[in-house]
Amino acid sequence: MLHYEFIVAQNPEEAGKLAADIFQEILLAKPRCVLGLATGSTPLPLYRELIAREKAGQLSFAQARSVNLDEYKGLGPDHPQSYRRFMQENLFDHISIDPVNTYVPDGLTRNSQAMCAEYEKKIETLGGVDIQLLGIGHDGHIGFNEPCDFFPAATHEVELEEITRQANQRFFDSIAEVPTAAYTMGIGTVMSARQILLMATGADKADILSRALLGPVTPQVPASILQFHPHVTVIADQAAASLIRR
Ligand code: F6R
């Protein structure tokens, strides 16, 4: 039995528009909001829609701040596959957000622990995340929180699972180039957001989405923890929602 909002869209484009409605509402109600952002294929229709809506004068990012979920260890802002570069190309370069107000973990840090601690502190100083956008990995990961024996609390360094490296290989020339580690907000960081928007599109996400939303809450399926968050909205397209019967 789902106790959160579950919205089914016809296709990924419609999912993007419905997600943009939620972002728009927050940006209008609180122009200085803190947006928790994600990379990957799933949010792309949302980002395209947000860019179009700002150009059309329907919303503004001028005062907004953003914090991203994660970054590959060892990749700098200029690397074509870094998440900082992804965000620049797919969102930040096309909206009015002030670049100094966009935060992504520093993949090139020489002191991982200090960088992770500072990232947590930054989120706290910003006043916490108003809405955290999430995609879901085929193994149930959120951010780069992979299945494990416990729920990691804070921003930390992780070794990437083979399934995740393989899924992300499509962006690199070869599997050898896919980083083996990353920095990610912890499950505790994600859960402290005031609102969570989980997006899932495509038939390949149907099984893991139903396990995350309807199965037992376990760190072996990190996204299952969302069942315990008080304000979650799930937007799935028909293909991803196909195994959810309510
Ligand atoms: C991205 C992230 C990941 C992705 C997930 C799904 O910043 O943290 O958890 O959301 O791997 O990726 P896509 O959307 O490419 O299927």
mmCIF file of C-alpha atoms and ligand atoms in Angstrom:
data_model
loop_
_atom_site.group_PDB
_atom_site.id
_atom_site.type_symbol
_atom_site.label_atom_id
_atom_site.label_comp_id
_atom_site.label_asym_id
_atom_site.label_seq_id
_atom_site.Cartn_x
_atom_site.Cartn_y
_atom_site.Cartn_z
ATOM 1 C CA MET A 1 0.000 0.000 0.000
ATOM 2 C CA LEU A 2 1.607 3.231 -1.129
ATOM 3 C CA HIS A 3 1.223 6.183 1.217
ATOM 4 C CA TYR A 4 2.839 8.705 -1.090
ATOM 5 C CA GLU A 5 1.858 10.404 -4.296
ATOM 6 C CA PHE A 6 2.349 8.182 -7.338
ATOM 7 C CA ILE A 7 1.897 9.811 -10.742
ATOM 8 C CA VAL A 8 1.921 7.840 -13.972
ATOM 9 C CA ALA A 9 2.867 9.672 -17.163
ATOM 10 C CA GLN A 10 2.322 8.456 -20.709
ATOM 11 C CA ASN A 11 5.999 8.721 -21.611
ATOM 12 C CA PRO A 12 9.299 10.284 -20.445
ATOM 13 C CA GLU A 13 8.439 13.677 -21.969
ATOM 14 C CA GLU A 14 5.186 13.883 -20.048
ATOM 15 C CA ALA A 15 7.029 12.746 -16.905
ATOM 16 C CA GLY A 16 9.387 15.678 -17.440
ATOM 17 C CA LYS A 17 6.503 18.124 -17.732
ATOM 18 C CA LEU A 18 4.801 16.815 -14.597
ATOM 19 C CA ALA A 19 8.078 17.030 -12.685
ATOM 20 C CA ALA A 20 8.578 20.573 -14.012
ATOM 21 C CA ASP A 21 5.159 21.501 -12.581
ATOM 22 C CA ILE A 22 6.431 20.551 -9.123
ATOM 23 C CA PHE A 23 9.698 22.463 -9.557
ATOM 24 C CA GLN A 24 7.802 25.481 -10.877
ATOM 25 C CA GLU A 25 5.522 25.508 -7.857
ATOM 26 C CA ILE A 26 8.525 25.493 -5.516
ATOM 27 C CA LEU A 27 10.445 28.151 -7.485
ATOM 28 C CA LEU A 28 7.409 30.444 -7.448
ATOM 29 C CA ALA A 29 6.643 29.934 -3.767
ATOM 30 C CA LYS A 30 10.296 30.196 -2.663
ATOM 31 C CA PRO A 31 12.583 31.874 -5.226
ATOM 32 C CA ARG A 32 15.676 31.262 -3.035
ATOM 33 C CA CYS A 33 14.901 27.560 -2.743
ATOM 34 C CA VAL A 34 17.563 24.856 -2.605
ATOM 35 C CA LEU A 35 17.163 22.332 -5.389
ATOM 36 C CA GLY A 36 18.740 18.899 -5.016
ATOM 37 C CA LEU A 37 19.622 17.769 -8.530
ATOM 38 C CA ALA A 38 20.569 14.533 -10.260
ATOM 39 C CA THR A 39 22.334 13.558 -13.469
ATOM 40 C CA GLY A 40 21.594 10.614 -15.774
ATOM 41 C CA SER A 41 19.094 10.096 -18.576
ATOM 42 C CA THR A 42 15.928 10.252 -16.486
ATOM 43 C CA PRO A 43 15.948 13.992 -15.590
ATOM 44 C CA LEU A 44 16.778 15.200 -19.120
ATOM 45 C CA PRO A 45 13.149 15.832 -20.212
ATOM 46 C CA LEU A 46 12.621 17.713 -16.922
ATOM 47 C CA TYR A 47 15.691 19.881 -17.489
ATOM 48 C CA ARG A 48 14.632 20.640 -21.086
ATOM 49 C CA GLU A 49 11.193 21.643 -19.845
ATOM 50 C CA LEU A 50 12.590 23.862 -17.078
ATOM 51 C CA ILE A 51 14.855 25.646 -19.574
ATOM 52 C CA ALA A 52 11.879 26.227 -21.888
ATOM 53 C CA ARG A 53 9.686 27.495 -19.057
ATOM 54 C CA GLU A 54 12.298 29.980 -17.877
ATOM 55 C CA LYS A 55 12.747 31.238 -21.444
ATOM 56 C CA ALA A 56 8.950 31.622 -21.627
ATOM 57 C CA GLY A 57 8.974 33.663 -18.405
ATOM 58 C CA GLN A 58 7.010 31.114 -16.400
ATOM 59 C CA LEU A 59 9.657 30.694 -13.705
ATOM 60 C CA SER A 60 13.089 31.978 -12.704
ATOM 61 C CA PHE A 61 16.228 30.371 -11.329
ATOM 62 C CA ALA A 62 17.885 33.745 -10.651
ATOM 63 C CA GLN A 63 17.801 33.353 -6.875
ATOM 64 C CA ALA A 64 17.808 29.567 -6.605
ATOM 65 C CA ARG A 65 20.643 27.481 -5.209
ATOM 66 C CA SER A 66 21.415 23.900 -6.175
ATOM 67 C CA VAL A 67 23.254 20.910 -4.742
ATOM 68 C CA ASN A 68 23.950 17.824 -6.811
ATOM 69 C CA LEU A 69 23.788 14.293 -5.536
ATOM 70 C CA ASP A 70 27.108 13.007 -6.707
ATOM 71 C CA GLU A 71 30.273 13.177 -8.793
ATOM 72 C CA TYR A 72 32.810 10.691 -10.120
ATOM 73 C CA LYS A 73 36.066 10.515 -8.187
ATOM 74 C CA GLY A 74 38.928 11.732 -10.359
ATOM 75 C CA LEU A 75 36.886 13.631 -12.942
ATOM 76 C CA GLY A 76 37.175 17.415 -13.032
ATOM 77 C CA PRO A 77 34.658 20.001 -14.251
ATOM 78 C CA ASP A 78 36.129 19.956 -17.764
ATOM 79 C CA HIS A 79 35.983 16.201 -18.208
ATOM 80 C CA PRO A 80 33.207 15.419 -20.718
ATOM 81 C CA GLN A 81 31.729 12.748 -18.445
ATOM 82 C CA SER A 82 31.946 14.603 -15.148
ATOM 83 C CA TYR A 83 28.629 15.329 -13.510
ATOM 84 C CA ARG A 84 29.592 19.016 -13.143
ATOM 85 C CA ARG A 85 29.980 19.205 -16.918
ATOM 86 C CA PHE A 86 26.708 17.303 -17.404
ATOM 87 C CA MET A 87 24.887 19.849 -15.273
ATOM 88 C CA GLN A 88 26.466 22.782 -17.089
ATOM 89 C CA GLU A 89 25.559 21.409 -20.506
ATOM 90 C CA ASN A 90 22.082 20.159 -19.705
ATOM 91 C CA LEU A 91 20.852 22.831 -17.313
ATOM 92 C CA PHE A 92 23.044 25.491 -15.723
ATOM 93 C CA ASP A 93 24.385 27.020 -18.957
ATOM 94 C CA HIS A 94 20.816 27.613 -20.154
ATOM 95 C CA ILE A 95 19.171 29.084 -17.055
ATOM 96 C CA SER A 96 19.689 32.181 -14.930
ATOM 97 C CA ILE A 97 21.031 30.405 -11.836
ATOM 98 C CA ASP A 98 24.164 32.128 -10.523
ATOM 99 C CA PRO A 99 27.070 29.691 -11.093
ATOM 100 C CA VAL A 100 28.412 30.405 -7.598
ATOM 101 C CA ASN A 101 25.161 29.043 -6.208
ATOM 102 C CA THR A 102 25.535 25.628 -7.865
ATOM 103 C CA TYR A 103 27.286 22.930 -5.861
ATOM 104 C CA VAL A 104 28.565 19.549 -7.062
ATOM 105 C CA PRO A 105 30.996 17.407 -5.026
ATOM 106 C CA ASP A 106 34.606 18.080 -6.073
ATOM 107 C CA GLY A 107 35.765 15.001 -7.994
ATOM 108 C CA LEU A 108 39.370 16.207 -7.954
ATOM 109 C CA THR A 109 39.684 16.778 -4.220
ATOM 110 C CA ARG A 110 42.924 15.642 -2.579
ATOM 111 C CA ASN A 111 41.173 15.241 0.748
ATOM 112 C CA SER A 112 38.032 13.168 0.278
ATOM 113 C CA GLN A 113 36.975 13.191 3.907
ATOM 114 C CA ALA A 114 37.266 16.950 4.302
ATOM 115 C CA MET A 115 35.471 17.594 1.011
ATOM 116 C CA CYS A 116 32.591 15.303 2.010
ATOM 117 C CA ALA A 117 32.300 16.947 5.431
ATOM 118 C CA GLU A 118 32.308 20.398 3.811
ATOM 119 C CA TYR A 119 29.589 19.325 1.383
ATOM 120 C CA GLU A 120 27.363 18.301 4.276
ATOM 121 C CA LYS A 121 28.120 21.589 6.012
ATOM 122 C CA LYS A 122 27.301 23.509 2.832
ATOM 123 C CA ILE A 123 23.872 21.877 2.572
ATOM 124 C CA GLU A 124 23.239 22.729 6.216
ATOM 125 C CA THR A 125 24.367 26.342 5.712
ATOM 126 C CA LEU A 126 22.045 26.687 2.733
ATOM 127 C CA GLY A 127 19.197 25.736 5.053
ATOM 128 C CA GLY A 128 18.664 22.208 3.764
ATOM 129 C CA VAL A 129 17.257 20.912 0.506
ATOM 130 C CA ASP A 130 13.715 21.939 -0.432
ATOM 131 C CA ILE A 131 13.259 19.267 -3.081
ATOM 132 C CA GLN A 132 15.605 16.431 -3.923
ATOM 133 C CA LEU A 133 15.308 14.964 -7.389
ATOM 134 C CA LEU A 134 16.261 11.294 -7.695
ATOM 135 C CA GLY A 135 16.596 8.724 -10.429
ATOM 136 C CA ILE A 136 16.903 5.053 -9.569
ATOM 137 C CA GLY A 137 19.619 2.602 -10.605
ATOM 138 C CA HIS A 138 18.851 -0.932 -11.766
ATOM 139 C CA ASP A 139 20.198 -2.216 -8.457
ATOM 140 C CA GLY A 140 18.081 0.269 -6.483
ATOM 141 C CA HIS A 141 20.823 2.803 -5.910
ATOM 142 C CA ILE A 142 19.969 6.435 -5.296
ATOM 143 C CA GLY A 143 22.765 8.905 -5.785
ATOM 144 C CA PHE A 144 25.680 6.476 -5.786
ATOM 145 C CA ASN A 145 24.453 4.723 -2.662
ATOM 146 C CA GLU A 146 24.849 1.139 -3.798
ATOM 147 C CA PRO A 147 23.257 -1.919 -2.147
ATOM 148 C CA CYS A 148 25.121 -2.711 1.059
ATOM 149 C CA ASP A 149 24.567 -3.853 4.637
ATOM 150 C CA PHE A 150 23.641 -0.453 6.064
ATOM 151 C CA PHE A 151 22.310 2.950 5.015
ATOM 152 C CA PRO A 152 25.255 5.375 4.800
ATOM 153 C CA ALA A 153 24.309 8.602 6.566
ATOM 154 C CA ALA A 154 26.369 11.437 5.132
ATOM 155 C CA THR A 155 28.226 12.431 1.968
ATOM 156 C CA HIS A 156 30.978 9.873 1.417
ATOM 157 C CA GLU A 157 33.228 8.113 -1.070
ATOM 158 C CA VAL A 158 31.926 4.877 -2.615
ATOM 159 C CA GLU A 159 33.289 2.078 -4.738
ATOM 160 C CA LEU A 160 31.020 1.649 -7.744
ATOM 161 C CA GLU A 161 29.313 -1.688 -8.370
ATOM 162 C CA GLU A 162 30.078 -3.428 -11.643
ATOM 163 C CA ILE A 163 26.400 -3.196 -12.699
ATOM 164 C CA THR A 164 26.538 0.579 -12.235
ATOM 165 C CA ARG A 165 29.816 0.957 -14.128
ATOM 166 C CA GLN A 166 28.368 -1.126 -16.952
ATOM 167 C CA ALA A 167 25.148 0.923 -17.026
ATOM 168 C CA ASN A 168 27.217 4.123 -17.216
ATOM 169 C CA GLN A 169 29.655 2.759 -19.782
ATOM 170 C CA ARG A 170 27.389 4.077 -22.562
ATOM 171 C CA PHE A 171 28.773 7.545 -21.921
ATOM 172 C CA PHE A 172 32.450 6.499 -22.043
ATOM 173 C CA ASP A 173 34.601 5.028 -24.833
ATOM 174 C CA SER A 174 35.308 1.838 -22.869
ATOM 175 C CA ILE A 175 34.545 0.213 -19.505
ATOM 176 C CA ALA A 176 38.157 0.839 -18.453
ATOM 177 C CA GLU A 177 37.492 4.582 -18.562
ATOM 178 C CA VAL A 178 34.498 4.437 -16.213
ATOM 179 C CA PRO A 179 35.709 5.561 -12.786
ATOM 180 C CA THR A 180 35.700 2.918 -10.053
ATOM 181 C CA ALA A 181 34.738 5.328 -7.279
ATOM 182 C CA ALA A 182 32.536 8.342 -6.703
ATOM 183 C CA TYR A 183 31.366 10.815 -4.085
ATOM 184 C CA THR A 184 27.723 10.826 -3.142
ATOM 185 C CA MET A 185 25.315 12.362 -0.697
ATOM 186 C CA GLY A 186 24.464 9.715 1.901
ATOM 187 C CA ILE A 187 21.045 8.199 2.439
ATOM 188 C CA GLY A 188 20.739 10.398 5.522
ATOM 189 C CA THR A 189 21.512 13.485 3.425
ATOM 190 C CA VAL A 190 18.852 12.510 0.877
ATOM 191 C CA MET A 191 16.296 11.702 3.579
ATOM 192 C CA SER A 192 16.785 15.104 5.208
ATOM 193 C CA ALA A 193 15.371 16.887 2.133
ATOM 194 C CA ARG A 194 11.968 18.384 2.843
ATOM 195 C CA GLN A 195 10.481 16.848 -0.310
ATOM 196 C CA ILE A 196 11.679 14.083 -2.602
ATOM 197 C CA LEU A 197 10.802 13.639 -6.258
ATOM 198 C CA LEU A 198 11.709 10.199 -7.581
ATOM 199 C CA MET A 199 11.532 9.807 -11.345
ATOM 200 C CA ALA A 200 11.666 6.496 -13.201
ATOM 201 C CA THR A 201 11.132 5.939 -16.894
ATOM 202 C CA GLY A 202 11.486 2.931 -19.185
ATOM 203 C CA ALA A 203 10.558 -0.743 -18.915
ATOM 204 C CA ASP A 204 14.014 -1.588 -17.582
ATOM 205 C CA LYS A 205 13.138 0.279 -14.351
ATOM 206 C CA ALA A 206 9.804 -1.500 -13.734
ATOM 207 C CA ASP A 207 11.185 -4.345 -11.618
ATOM 208 C CA ILE A 208 13.438 -2.253 -9.384
ATOM 209 C CA LEU A 209 10.783 0.452 -8.972
ATOM 210 C CA SER A 210 8.248 -2.064 -7.669
ATOM 211 C CA ARG A 211 10.855 -3.633 -5.369
ATOM 212 C CA ALA A 212 11.818 -0.210 -4.014
ATOM 213 C CA LEU A 213 8.260 0.996 -3.460
ATOM 214 C CA LEU A 214 6.483 -2.212 -2.459
ATOM 215 C CA GLY A 215 9.212 -4.492 -1.134
ATOM 216 C CA PRO A 216 10.839 -4.558 2.307
ATOM 217 C CA VAL A 217 12.852 -1.537 3.387
ATOM 218 C CA THR A 218 16.437 -2.754 3.216
ATOM 219 C CA PRO A 219 19.868 -1.289 2.466
ATOM 220 C CA GLN A 220 20.132 -4.021 -0.183
ATOM 221 C CA VAL A 221 17.622 -1.873 -2.120
ATOM 222 C CA PRO A 222 18.747 1.627 -1.083
ATOM 223 C CA ALA A 223 15.740 3.393 -2.679
ATOM 224 C CA SER A 224 13.391 1.387 -0.439
ATOM 225 C CA ILE A 225 14.254 3.801 2.407
ATOM 226 C CA LEU A 226 12.062 6.356 0.633
ATOM 227 C CA GLN A 227 9.053 4.467 2.005
ATOM 228 C CA PHE A 228 9.956 6.109 5.331
ATOM 229 C CA HIS A 229 10.139 9.687 4.017
ATOM 230 C CA PRO A 230 7.079 11.821 4.850
ATOM 231 C CA HIS A 231 6.876 13.686 1.531
ATOM 232 C CA VAL A 232 7.729 11.671 -1.549
ATOM 233 C CA THR A 233 6.312 12.099 -5.027
ATOM 234 C CA VAL A 234 7.030 9.385 -7.568
ATOM 235 C CA ILE A 235 6.645 10.175 -11.254
ATOM 236 C CA ALA A 236 6.958 7.133 -13.496
ATOM 237 C CA ASP A 237 6.064 6.607 -17.100
ATOM 238 C CA GLN A 238 3.727 3.744 -17.996
ATOM 239 C CA ALA A 239 6.612 1.416 -18.815
ATOM 240 C CA ALA A 240 8.330 1.915 -15.462
ATOM 241 C CA ALA A 241 5.030 1.810 -13.551
ATOM 242 C CA SER A 242 3.860 -1.421 -15.184
ATOM 243 C CA LEU A 243 4.484 -3.635 -12.139
ATOM 244 C CA ILE A 244 2.901 -1.282 -9.603
ATOM 245 C CA ARG A 245 -0.698 -2.268 -8.906
ATOM 246 C CA ARG A 246 -2.536 -0.032 -6.476
HETATM 247 C C1 F6R B 1 22.638 10.523 -10.894
HETATM 248 C C2 F6R B 1 22.491 9.500 -9.874
HETATM 249 C C3 F6R B 1 22.044 8.111 -10.199
HETATM 250 C C4 F6R B 1 21.011 8.026 -11.294
HETATM 251 C C5 F6R B 1 20.629 6.571 -11.581
HETATM 252 C C6 F6R B 1 19.677 6.442 -12.735
HETATM 253 O O1 F6R B 1 23.127 11.730 -10.330
HETATM 254 O O2 F6R B 1 22.775 9.775 -8.753
HETATM 255 O O3 F6R B 1 21.545 7.519 -9.014
HETATM 256 O O4 F6R B 1 19.869 8.749 -10.927
HETATM 257 O O5 F6R B 1 21.791 5.836 -11.874
HETATM 258 O O6 F6R B 1 20.320 6.856 -13.910
HETATM 259 P P1 F6R B 1 19.519 7.059 -15.278
HETATM 260 O O7 F6R B 1 18.601 8.192 -15.070
HETATM 261 O O8 F6R B 1 20.593 7.381 -16.293
HETATM 262 O O9 F6R B 1 18.813 5.774 -15.551
#
